[in-house]
Short mmCIF file of C-alpha atoms and ligand atoms in Angstrom, two decimals:
data_model
loop_
_atom_site.label_atom_id
_atom_site.label_comp_id
_atom_site.label_asym_id
_atom_site.label_seq_id
_atom_site.Cartn_x
_atom_site.Cartn_y
_atom_site.Cartn_z
CA MET A 73 155.74 37.47 31.77
CA MET A 74 159.11 38.54 30.63
CA GLN A 75 160.43 36.74 27.67
CA LYS A 76 163.72 35.04 28.19
CA LYS A 77 166.36 36.75 26.02
CA SER A 78 168.78 34.63 24.07
CA PHE A 79 172.44 35.37 24.98
CA PRO A 80 174.05 37.67 22.35
CA ILE A 81 177.02 35.52 21.49
CA ALA A 82 178.13 37.26 18.26
CA PRO A 83 178.81 40.74 19.72
CA LEU A 84 180.67 39.15 22.60
CA VAL A 85 182.99 37.25 20.28
CA THR A 86 183.67 40.48 18.38
CA MET A 87 184.41 42.29 21.62
CA ILE A 88 186.81 39.60 22.79
CA ALA A 89 188.50 39.63 19.39
CA ILE A 90 188.91 43.40 19.49
CA LEU A 91 190.26 43.17 23.02
CA LEU A 92 192.75 40.49 22.00
CA ILE A 93 193.97 42.45 19.00
CA TYR A 94 194.21 45.57 21.14
CA THR A 95 196.20 43.91 23.89
CA SER A 96 198.51 42.11 21.48
CA CYS A 97 199.34 45.46 19.83
CA ASN A 98 199.86 47.03 23.21
CA MET A 99 201.88 44.51 25.09
CA GLU A 100 203.92 47.31 26.56
CA GLU A 101 202.89 46.77 30.15
CA PRO A 102 204.90 49.41 32.01
CA THR A 103 207.57 47.98 34.28
CA PRO A 104 209.08 49.81 37.21
CA MET A 105 212.29 51.42 35.96
CA ASP A 106 214.51 54.10 37.44
CA LEU A 107 215.64 56.92 35.18
CA ALA A 108 218.09 58.02 37.87
CA ALA A 109 219.93 54.71 37.38
CA ALA A 110 220.51 55.36 33.66
CA SER A 111 224.20 55.61 32.85
CA LEU A 112 224.24 58.69 30.66
CA ILE A 113 227.49 60.29 29.48
CA PRO A 114 227.79 63.24 29.66
CA LYS A 115 225.77 63.42 32.86
CA PRO A 116 222.74 65.68 32.32
CA ASP A 117 222.18 68.87 34.25
CA SER A 118 219.01 67.73 36.00
CA LEU A 119 216.90 64.62 36.07
CA THR A 120 213.64 63.58 37.73
CA ALA A 121 212.67 59.93 37.74
CA THR A 122 209.03 58.84 37.84
CA GLY A 123 209.62 55.11 38.26
CA SER A 124 207.83 53.58 35.30
CA SER A 125 208.65 52.74 31.68
CA PHE A 126 207.82 53.50 28.08
CA GLU A 127 208.11 50.80 25.46
CA LEU A 128 208.90 51.58 21.85
CA THR A 129 206.99 49.14 19.67
CA ALA A 130 206.72 48.26 16.00
CA ASP A 131 203.84 50.66 15.37
CA ALA A 132 205.60 53.71 16.83
CA ILE A 133 205.79 56.82 14.68
CA ILE A 134 208.27 59.65 14.96
CA TYR A 135 206.22 62.83 14.80
CA VAL A 136 207.84 66.20 14.32
CA GLN A 137 206.24 69.58 14.72
CA GLU A 138 204.74 70.68 11.45
CA GLY A 139 206.25 73.13 9.02
CA SER A 140 209.99 72.59 9.08
CA GLU A 141 212.21 70.62 6.71
CA GLU A 142 214.95 70.69 9.34
CA LEU A 143 212.69 68.95 11.85
CA LEU A 144 211.78 66.27 9.33
CA LYS A 145 215.48 65.75 8.74
CA ILE A 146 216.18 65.38 12.44
CA GLY A 147 213.24 62.99 12.70
CA GLN A 148 214.84 60.90 9.95
CA TYR A 149 218.12 60.99 11.83
CA ILE A 150 216.66 59.42 14.98
CA ALA A 151 214.64 56.96 12.90
CA ASN A 152 217.81 55.86 11.14
CA ARG A 153 219.53 55.43 14.47
CA LEU A 154 216.75 53.23 15.89
CA ARG A 155 215.72 51.20 12.84
CA PRO A 156 218.54 48.66 12.33
CA ALA A 157 218.46 47.12 15.82
CA THR A 158 214.70 47.35 16.41
CA GLY A 159 213.67 46.42 12.89
CA PHE A 160 210.72 48.82 13.30
CA PRO A 161 209.61 50.94 10.32
CA LEU A 162 209.47 54.15 12.43
CA GLU A 163 207.79 56.38 9.92
CA VAL A 164 208.56 60.10 10.28
CA LEU A 165 205.52 62.40 10.00
CA PRO A 166 204.70 66.04 10.67
CA SER A 167 202.04 66.66 13.28
CA GLU A 168 200.33 69.85 14.38
CA LYS A 169 199.55 68.57 17.85
CA ILE A 170 201.04 66.22 20.40
CA PRO A 171 200.28 62.77 19.02
CA ALA A 172 198.49 59.87 20.67
CA SER A 173 200.23 57.23 22.78
CA GLY A 174 203.18 55.12 21.77
CA ASN A 175 205.19 57.63 19.79
CA ILE A 176 208.16 59.98 19.83
CA TYR A 177 207.49 63.69 19.36
CA LEU A 178 210.13 66.30 18.50
CA SER A 179 209.29 69.98 18.65
CA LEU A 180 210.74 73.46 19.09
CA SER A 181 209.58 75.86 21.76
CA ASN A 182 210.81 78.97 23.50
CA GLU A 183 209.12 77.86 26.68
CA ILE A 184 211.84 75.55 27.91
CA GLU A 185 213.76 76.47 31.02
CA GLU A 186 217.26 76.90 29.54
CA ALA A 187 217.25 79.23 26.57
CA GLU A 188 220.70 78.42 25.20
CA GLU A 189 220.88 76.82 21.79
CA GLU A 190 222.03 73.34 22.79
CA ALA A 191 219.61 72.98 25.70
CA TYR A 192 216.85 70.40 25.53
CA GLU A 193 214.02 69.04 27.63
CA LEU A 194 213.16 65.37 27.50
CA SER A 195 209.94 64.08 28.97
CA ILE A 196 209.27 60.36 29.02
CA THR A 197 205.94 58.99 30.23
CA GLU A 198 204.31 55.59 29.88
CA LYS A 199 202.61 57.09 26.83
CA GLY A 200 205.51 58.46 24.87
CA ILE A 201 208.74 60.38 24.47
CA LYS A 202 208.61 64.13 24.05
CA LEU A 203 211.75 66.05 23.18
CA THR A 204 211.70 69.84 23.10
CA ALA A 205 214.40 72.42 22.43
CA THR A 206 214.65 76.03 21.40
CA GLN A 207 216.75 75.09 18.37
CA VAL A 208 217.26 72.05 16.17
CA VAL A 209 220.78 71.56 17.57
CA GLY A 210 219.23 71.07 21.02
CA LEU A 211 216.99 68.34 19.61
CA PHE A 212 220.06 66.68 18.12
CA ARG A 213 221.82 66.65 21.50
CA GLY A 214 218.65 65.31 23.14
CA ILE A 215 218.44 62.47 20.63
CA GLN A 216 221.81 61.23 21.86
CA THR A 217 220.31 61.04 25.34
CA ILE A 218 217.32 59.06 24.05
CA CYS A 219 219.63 56.57 22.32
CA GLN A 220 221.72 56.15 25.46
CA LEU A 221 218.62 55.40 27.52
CA PHE A 222 217.83 52.34 25.40
CA PRO A 223 219.83 49.15 25.99
CA GLY A 224 223.33 49.28 24.44
CA ARG A 225 222.35 46.82 21.71
CA ILE A 226 220.24 49.59 20.15
CA GLU A 227 223.55 50.62 18.55
CA GLU A 228 223.96 47.36 16.62
CA ASN A 229 223.55 47.42 12.86
CA THR A 230 221.65 44.15 12.86
CA LEU A 231 218.27 43.11 14.22
CA GLN A 232 218.28 42.64 18.00
CA ALA A 233 215.75 41.24 20.44
CA GLY A 234 213.48 43.74 22.24
CA PRO A 235 211.76 44.80 24.34
CA TRP A 236 212.84 48.43 23.84
CA LYS A 237 211.90 49.96 27.16
CA ILE A 238 213.20 53.13 28.71
CA ALA A 239 212.64 54.62 32.15
CA THR A 240 210.17 57.46 32.63
CA GLY A 241 210.91 60.92 33.97
CA THR A 242 212.20 64.28 32.88
CA ILE A 243 215.64 65.51 31.88
CA LEU A 244 216.52 69.19 31.58
CA ASP A 245 219.94 69.54 30.10
CA HIS A 246 222.41 72.01 28.66
CA PRO A 247 226.20 72.22 28.35
CA ASP A 248 228.46 73.99 30.81
CA TYR A 249 230.87 74.98 28.02
CA ALA A 250 229.85 75.95 24.49
CA TYR A 251 233.01 74.46 22.90
CA ARG A 252 233.66 70.70 23.21
CA SER A 253 236.12 69.34 20.73
CA ALA A 254 238.49 66.65 19.62
CA MET A 255 241.38 66.94 17.19
CA LEU A 256 242.57 64.47 14.61
CA ASP A 257 246.06 64.76 13.10
CA VAL A 258 245.61 63.54 9.52
CA SER A 259 249.07 64.74 8.55
CA ARG A 260 251.41 62.36 10.39
CA HIS A 261 249.21 59.51 9.16
CA PHE A 262 246.46 60.10 6.66
CA PHE A 263 242.91 59.00 7.49
CA PRO A 264 240.43 58.58 4.61
CA VAL A 265 237.03 60.28 4.49
CA GLU A 266 235.17 57.23 5.83
CA ASP A 267 237.35 57.15 8.95
CA VAL A 268 236.81 60.84 9.61
CA LYS A 269 233.06 60.30 9.28
CA ARG A 270 233.13 57.52 11.84
CA PHE A 271 235.14 59.73 14.18
CA ILE A 272 232.51 62.46 13.73
CA ASP A 273 229.75 59.99 14.66
CA LEU A 274 231.60 59.03 17.82
CA LEU A 275 231.99 62.69 18.81
CA ALA A 276 228.32 63.38 18.09
CA TYR A 277 227.33 60.50 20.34
CA TYR A 278 228.90 62.28 23.32
CA LYS A 279 227.47 65.68 22.37
CA MET A 280 230.76 67.17 21.23
CA ASN A 281 230.39 70.04 18.78
CA TYR A 282 233.78 70.77 17.21
CA LEU A 283 236.29 68.67 15.28
CA HIS A 284 239.69 70.22 14.70
CA LEU A 285 241.53 68.69 11.72
CA HIS A 286 245.30 69.10 11.73
CA LEU A 287 245.60 69.26 7.93
CA SER A 288 249.26 70.05 7.41
CA ASP A 289 252.58 69.30 9.05
CA ASP A 290 256.13 68.37 8.13
CA GLN A 291 255.06 64.91 6.99
CA GLY A 292 252.12 65.75 4.75
CA TRP A 293 249.77 68.38 3.30
CA ARG A 294 246.25 66.90 3.25
CA ILE A 295 243.86 69.47 1.78
CA GLU A 296 243.75 70.33 -1.92
CA ILE A 297 244.57 74.00 -2.58
CA LYS A 298 243.68 74.68 -6.20
CA SER A 299 246.02 77.66 -6.57
CA TRP A 300 249.01 75.66 -5.21
CA PRO A 301 248.36 72.13 -6.50
CA ASN A 302 251.79 70.68 -5.74
CA LEU A 303 251.05 70.97 -2.00
CA THR A 304 249.01 67.80 -2.25
CA THR A 305 250.35 66.05 -5.35
CA HIS A 306 253.87 66.12 -3.93
CA GLY A 307 253.43 67.33 -0.33
CA GLY A 308 250.64 64.85 0.34
CA SER A 309 252.35 61.84 -1.15
CA THR A 310 253.79 60.31 2.00
CA GLU A 311 253.45 60.13 5.79
CA VAL A 312 255.31 59.00 8.91
CA GLY A 313 257.08 55.74 8.14
CA GLY A 314 257.06 56.39 4.38
CA GLY A 315 253.54 55.14 3.56
CA LYS A 316 251.65 56.57 0.60
CA GLY A 317 249.90 59.34 2.54
CA GLY A 318 246.96 60.92 0.76
CA PHE A 319 244.85 64.07 0.77
CA TYR A 320 241.26 65.29 0.58
CA THR A 321 240.11 66.90 -2.64
CA GLN A 322 238.02 70.00 -1.95
CA GLU A 323 234.93 67.98 -2.88
CA GLU A 324 235.81 65.29 -0.35
CA TYR A 325 236.59 67.88 2.28
CA ALA A 326 233.23 69.58 1.65
CA GLU A 327 231.62 66.17 2.15
CA ILE A 328 233.30 65.86 5.56
CA VAL A 329 232.18 69.38 6.50
CA GLN A 330 228.60 68.59 5.47
CA TYR A 331 228.59 65.28 7.32
CA ALA A 332 229.77 67.10 10.43
CA GLN A 333 227.22 69.89 9.99
CA ASP A 334 224.43 67.35 9.73
CA ARG A 335 225.53 66.26 13.22
CA PHE A 336 225.84 69.85 14.46
CA ILE A 337 229.62 69.64 14.57
CA ASN A 338 231.85 72.41 13.26
CA ILE A 339 235.07 71.55 11.52
CA VAL A 340 238.04 73.74 12.46
CA PRO A 341 240.74 73.35 9.79
CA GLU A 342 244.35 73.86 10.82
CA ILE A 343 247.21 74.88 8.58
CA ASP A 344 250.21 74.80 10.88
CA MET A 345 252.70 77.65 10.24
CA PRO A 346 255.33 79.08 10.09
CA GLY A 347 256.91 75.88 11.54
CA HIS A 348 255.72 72.32 10.86
CA THR A 349 255.79 73.18 7.16
CA ASN A 350 258.27 70.78 5.55
CA ALA A 351 255.62 69.28 3.24
CA ALA A 352 254.84 72.76 1.83
CA LEU A 353 258.54 73.69 1.65
CA ALA A 354 259.26 70.47 -0.26
CA SER A 355 256.49 71.32 -2.74
CA TYR A 356 257.42 74.96 -3.52
CA PRO A 357 261.08 76.11 -3.35
CA GLU A 358 260.07 79.80 -3.28
CA LEU A 359 258.70 79.38 0.24
CA ASN A 360 262.22 78.62 1.55
CA CYS A 361 264.75 81.33 2.41
CA ASN A 362 267.43 79.53 0.37
CA GLY A 363 265.06 78.88 -2.55
CA LYS A 364 265.83 75.16 -2.45
CA THR A 365 263.38 72.30 -1.91
CA PRO A 366 264.03 70.00 1.02
CA GLU A 367 263.24 66.28 0.80
CA LEU A 368 259.87 65.02 1.96
CA TYR A 369 260.03 64.01 5.63
CA THR A 370 258.73 60.77 7.13
CA GLY A 371 260.26 60.89 10.61
CA THR A 372 258.72 62.27 13.83
CA LYS A 373 261.03 65.09 14.90
CA VAL A 374 259.50 68.56 15.35
CA GLY A 375 260.74 72.14 15.17
CA PHE A 376 263.14 72.04 12.18
CA SER A 377 261.13 73.75 9.43
CA THR A 378 259.93 77.30 8.78
CA LEU A 379 258.35 79.35 6.03
CA CYS A 380 260.61 82.24 5.01
CA THR A 381 258.75 84.95 6.94
CA ASP A 382 260.29 87.93 5.14
CA LYS A 383 259.41 86.88 1.60
CA GLU A 384 256.26 88.49 0.15
CA ILE A 385 255.47 85.32 -1.81
CA VAL A 386 254.95 83.56 1.54
CA TYR A 387 252.10 85.96 2.40
CA GLN A 388 250.62 85.51 -1.06
CA PHE A 389 250.76 81.77 -0.39
CA VAL A 390 249.12 82.12 3.04
CA ASP A 391 246.44 84.40 1.59
CA ASP A 392 245.58 81.89 -1.15
CA VAL A 393 245.48 78.98 1.28
CA ILE A 394 243.31 80.82 3.83
CA ARG A 395 241.01 82.13 1.09
CA GLU A 396 240.35 78.65 -0.28
CA LEU A 397 240.03 77.15 3.20
CA ALA A 398 237.68 79.89 4.45
CA ALA A 399 235.41 79.18 1.49
CA LEU A 400 235.18 75.56 2.65
CA THR A 401 234.54 76.48 6.28
CA PRO A 402 231.07 77.43 7.50
CA GLY A 403 232.28 77.63 11.11
CA PRO A 404 233.91 80.71 12.63
CA TYR A 405 237.52 79.56 13.14
CA ILE A 406 240.65 78.89 11.14
CA HIS A 407 243.48 77.37 13.21
CA ILE A 408 246.88 78.73 12.16
CA GLY A 409 249.03 76.40 14.29
CA GLY A 410 251.99 78.50 15.34
CA ASP A 411 253.54 75.87 17.65
CA GLU A 412 257.15 74.82 17.98
CA SER A 413 258.59 77.24 15.41
CA HIS A 414 262.05 76.67 16.84
CA VAL A 415 263.95 77.81 13.74
CA THR A 416 261.99 81.04 13.20
CA ALA A 417 263.58 84.11 14.85
CA LYS A 418 261.25 85.43 17.55
CA ASP A 419 260.70 88.84 15.94
CA ASP A 420 259.99 87.19 12.60
CA TYR A 421 257.56 84.83 14.28
CA ILE A 422 255.66 87.71 15.90
CA GLN A 423 255.32 89.76 12.72
CA PHE A 424 254.30 86.62 10.80
CA ILE A 425 251.52 85.72 13.26
CA ASN A 426 250.30 89.33 13.28
CA ARG A 427 250.07 89.39 9.49
CA VAL A 428 248.41 85.99 9.27
CA GLN A 429 245.86 87.11 11.86
CA ASN A 430 244.96 89.98 9.52
CA ILE A 431 244.73 87.63 6.55
CA VAL A 432 242.34 85.34 8.41
CA HIS A 433 240.18 88.32 9.36
CA ALA A 434 240.20 89.57 5.77
CA HIS A 435 238.62 86.26 4.79
CA GLY A 436 235.92 86.63 7.42
CA LYS A 437 237.21 84.13 9.96
CA LEU A 438 238.56 84.20 13.51
CA VAL A 439 242.01 82.99 14.53
CA MET A 440 242.81 80.05 16.70
CA GLY A 441 246.45 79.13 17.34
CA TRP A 442 248.53 77.00 19.73
CA ASP A 443 249.47 78.88 22.89
CA GLU A 444 252.75 80.23 21.43
CA VAL A 445 250.71 82.68 19.30
CA ALA A 446 250.20 84.73 22.48
CA GLU A 447 253.75 86.04 21.86
CA ALA A 448 252.19 88.10 19.05
CA SER A 449 249.50 90.82 19.35
CA LEU A 450 246.30 88.86 19.65
CA GLU A 451 242.93 90.35 18.86
CA SER A 452 240.34 89.80 21.58
CA SER A 453 238.41 87.59 19.14
CA SER A 454 241.39 85.25 18.74
CA ILE A 455 241.70 82.02 20.70
CA ALA A 456 244.92 80.76 22.28
CA HIS A 457 244.91 76.99 22.29
CA TYR A 458 246.63 76.06 25.54
CA TRP A 459 248.63 72.85 25.37
CA ALA A 460 251.91 73.36 27.23
CA VAL A 461 252.99 76.78 28.50
CA ALA A 462 250.79 78.39 31.16
CA ASP A 463 252.63 81.67 30.72
CA ASN A 464 251.46 81.84 27.10
CA ALA A 465 247.83 81.21 28.07
CA GLN A 466 248.10 84.00 30.66
CA LYS A 467 249.60 86.36 28.08
CA ALA A 468 246.65 85.65 25.78
CA VAL A 469 244.16 86.42 28.54
CA GLN A 470 246.02 89.65 29.40
CA GLN A 471 245.47 90.68 25.78
CA GLY A 472 241.74 90.03 26.15
CA ALA A 473 241.76 86.79 24.15
CA LYS A 474 240.10 83.58 25.31
CA VAL A 475 241.62 80.16 25.80
CA LEU A 476 240.77 76.67 24.57
CA MET A 477 242.01 74.03 27.01
CA SER A 478 244.08 71.04 25.83
CA PRO A 479 246.66 70.50 28.57
CA ALA A 480 248.92 67.82 27.10
CA HIS A 481 249.39 65.94 30.39
CA LYS A 482 245.62 65.55 30.79
CA ALA A 483 243.91 65.87 27.41
CA TYR A 484 246.30 64.43 24.80
CA MET A 485 244.78 61.22 23.53
CA ASP A 486 248.07 60.16 21.97
CA MET A 487 249.57 59.84 25.45
CA GLN A 488 249.89 56.23 26.60
CA TYR A 489 247.61 54.95 29.35
CA ASP A 490 250.57 53.40 31.17
CA SER A 491 254.00 52.03 30.42
CA THR A 492 252.55 48.88 28.83
CA THR A 493 250.46 50.68 26.18
CA HIS A 494 251.77 49.52 22.81
CA LEU A 495 250.78 52.70 20.93
CA GLY A 496 251.28 56.39 21.60
CA LEU A 497 253.85 58.59 23.31
CA HIS A 498 254.48 59.62 26.92
CA TRP A 499 256.45 62.84 26.75
CA ALA A 500 253.72 64.75 28.65
CA ALA A 501 252.44 61.96 30.93
CA TYR A 502 250.88 58.55 31.11
CA ILE A 503 247.16 59.30 31.15
CA GLU A 504 245.05 56.55 32.71
CA ILE A 505 241.26 56.86 32.57
CA ASP A 506 241.03 58.31 36.07
CA SER A 507 243.72 60.90 35.40
CA ALA A 508 242.05 61.87 32.12
CA TYR A 509 238.82 62.59 34.03
CA ILE A 510 239.96 64.01 37.35
CA TRP A 511 240.67 67.65 36.50
CA ASP A 512 238.68 70.66 35.48
CA LEU A 513 239.07 73.50 33.05
CA GLU A 514 238.73 76.30 35.60
CA SER A 515 241.63 75.34 37.86
CA MET A 516 244.15 74.26 35.23
CA VAL A 517 246.05 77.53 34.79
CA GLU A 518 246.47 80.07 37.54
CA GLY A 519 244.56 83.25 36.85
CA ILE A 520 242.47 81.71 34.07
CA GLY A 521 238.88 81.17 35.09
CA LYS A 522 235.66 80.17 33.45
CA GLU A 523 235.14 83.62 31.94
CA ASN A 524 238.40 83.25 29.99
CA ILE A 525 237.81 79.72 28.71
CA ILE A 526 235.75 78.74 25.70
CA GLY A 527 235.97 75.02 26.39
CA ILE A 528 237.91 71.79 26.01
CA GLU A 529 239.66 69.94 23.21
CA ALA A 530 241.19 66.47 23.30
CA PRO A 531 243.76 66.13 20.49
CA LEU A 532 244.90 62.90 18.89
CA TRP A 533 248.34 63.23 17.30
CA THR A 534 249.09 60.34 15.02
CA GLU A 535 252.84 59.78 14.86
CA THR A 536 252.19 56.22 16.11
CA ILE A 537 248.54 55.82 15.08
CA THR A 538 248.07 54.36 11.61
CA ASN A 539 244.48 53.15 11.34
CA MET A 540 240.99 53.31 12.82
CA ASP A 541 241.49 50.41 15.23
CA GLU A 542 244.51 52.11 16.75
CA LEU A 543 242.72 55.43 16.79
CA GLU A 544 239.76 53.99 18.69
CA TYR A 545 242.04 52.28 21.21
CA MET A 546 243.63 55.60 22.18
CA VAL A 547 240.39 57.59 22.07
CA PHE A 548 238.21 55.12 23.99
CA PRO A 549 237.38 55.26 26.74
CA ARG A 550 238.98 58.66 27.36
CA LEU A 551 236.79 60.62 24.95
CA PRO A 552 233.47 60.27 26.86
CA GLY A 553 235.25 61.72 29.91
CA TYR A 554 236.48 64.76 28.00
CA ALA A 555 232.98 65.23 26.64
CA GLU A 556 231.66 65.21 30.20
CA ILE A 557 234.31 67.66 31.43
CA GLY A 558 233.02 70.11 28.84
CA TRP A 559 229.30 69.41 29.21
CA THR A 560 228.72 68.75 32.92
CA ALA A 561 229.38 71.37 35.61
CA THR A 562 232.54 70.63 37.63
CA SER A 563 230.55 70.62 40.88
CA ASP A 564 228.42 67.79 39.47
CA ARG A 565 231.31 65.52 38.51
CA ASN A 566 232.92 62.84 40.60
CA TRP A 567 235.25 60.04 39.43
CA ASP A 568 233.80 57.31 41.67
CA GLU A 569 230.32 57.91 40.32
CA TYR A 570 231.49 58.49 36.73
CA LYS A 571 233.48 55.26 36.52
CA VAL A 572 230.33 53.23 37.22
CA ARG A 573 228.50 54.95 34.38
CA LEU A 574 231.51 54.45 32.13
CA GLY A 575 231.70 50.76 33.02
CA LYS A 576 228.12 50.34 31.86
CA GLN A 577 229.03 51.70 28.42
CA LYS A 578 230.80 48.42 27.61
CA ASP A 579 227.83 46.94 25.72
CA ARG A 580 227.40 50.17 23.83
CA PHE A 581 231.08 50.31 22.82
CA GLU A 582 230.81 46.70 21.69
CA ALA A 583 227.57 47.32 19.80
CA MET A 584 229.24 50.25 18.03
CA GLY A 585 232.22 48.05 17.19
CA ILE A 586 234.63 50.30 19.10
CA ASN A 587 238.07 48.90 19.86
CA PHE A 588 238.48 50.27 23.39
CA TYR A 589 241.07 49.98 26.15
CA GLU A 590 239.57 47.89 28.94
CA SER A 591 241.25 49.74 31.79
CA LYS A 592 241.35 47.89 35.10
CA PHE A 593 240.36 51.12 36.85
CA VAL A 594 236.84 50.93 35.42
CA PRO A 595 234.23 48.43 36.73
CA TRP A 596 233.16 47.12 33.31
CA VAL A 597 229.81 45.36 33.37
CA SER A 598 227.57 43.93 30.75
CA THR A 599 223.98 45.08 31.08
CA GLU A 600 222.84 42.81 28.25
CA ASN A 601 221.46 39.32 28.62
CA GLU A 602 219.64 38.59 25.43
CA VAL A 603 221.63 39.88 22.51
CA ILE A 604 220.64 38.28 19.24
CA ASP A 605 223.45 38.72 16.79
CA SER A 606 222.31 37.82 13.31
CA LYS A 607 225.94 37.12 12.41
CA ASN A 608 225.75 34.12 14.76
CA ASN A 609 222.33 32.92 13.71
C1 TNX Z 2165 253.50 68.29 20.35
S1 TNX Z 2165 250.98 69.78 20.64
C2 TNX Z 2165 253.08 68.86 19.16
C3 TNX Z 2165 252.79 67.98 18.03
C4 TNX Z 2165 253.11 66.55 18.32
C5 TNX Z 2165 252.65 66.19 19.71
C6 TNX Z 2165 252.82 64.75 20.07
C7 TNX Z 2165 251.65 70.64 19.64
C8 TNX Z 2165 251.06 71.93 19.45
N1 TNX Z 2165 252.74 70.17 19.03
O1 TNX Z 2165 253.48 68.43 16.88
O2 TNX Z 2165 252.47 65.76 17.39
O3 TNX Z 2165 253.37 66.98 20.62
O4 TNX Z 2165 252.24 64.46 21.29
#
């Protein structure tokens, strides 16, 4: 007869306990989610949705392919972006193989479809997030996409309620143009290092890769030049309206450059000349034809100043400035301005630009200049920065040079949105959000096509902009649109579809603390319903 077995209660309890612990650690039941409905800006090149979700949980680890300090650094960057709002530890570890479920994995590979340096491939499954690129910069761009896929509150600096789910699928992405930039005029009003860093973060978020700093103008010289110290001690001591101005020491400037580099953004420094030079002329009498020093200038007129282009000391001055600036510039370009030199005789202007072009080359850099520089003999490596006169841009292209596009009536972020905007100017146009978006680089100037254009820049002149709040109001929400014009192919862009994606950025703007213009042409919606703000707790 078979003996009746007693029921093994102990192992069963253990099993149930294990099961309970297991399920409580893995509560991330996938939910149906549609990656195609994600409101990414700039819009990626291609996207395939697989209809499910991945949940980032407290035990997630950010693994990076083994053997590279740079990859560990980029792993830390995404961890730092995700930690404050999630409250998760998000340890960053090297791994030789694709890790187990629940994690983020960053790696480099030559196998991805687009070989260009900023391209990336993002694959999200229920099991994890895998980001691959041929170069680290591609991973950095892809990280911005990952952040934008999470709810907008991921951008808060304080602990927020989860769950942190993102839709599954694949994104293959790369930029249409290699040059996507914004400009900040720190001369008309000075902006301290912290403000410039925040601006850099905002550019990085939309995958922009250049920041042009307008470092000198009639109203102020903002970068320390050790061989000509009075440029900043005197020339940097005021600004529009007579405020106290300011300048960056070379150490501070290097800090900005490094901060930008860490976000894969190149700084393009501009010294505007031979016009727009009153601050320099007021600091050194020998740069003036009459040898006298003018007063510092705090108004907003343009076109009244010029370096004395036939004095040798002026070229010594330019050489010293470019030498010191080139040493602070890891990127390829130095911007020499060249705009609105209304009191420089044309022949003098041409020979000046030609000589300065040589000086820039002698210091190992390439020339960028506002479109007027096309009056001179441009090298094919030089860039004409189109802002106003189509004829100049065409002249540059006829000389074999390329063009950077900043048409004032479309891309100037200091232009008012409409006649009620309390900041900004409107000499070129009122630029509402739709107008800022509905144009393309290839059909802006007759005879200048994609092969002649390096990309887009959206400048912010600061005659009327005095602080970060005002800056953000003019820049947002136009900036994401400019980023998309540069990144996303023209044939893939459409205002009616874009404005819906833009409207869904509201929570994100708010989470980032951005003071933005709530244009009535955008269908703003909140996609949040459970924001926990520790400030209110
Ligand atoms: C024109 S754009 C200028 C600047 C002004 C700007 C104001 C350019 C090359 N020159 O000096 O700040 O207009 O919108």
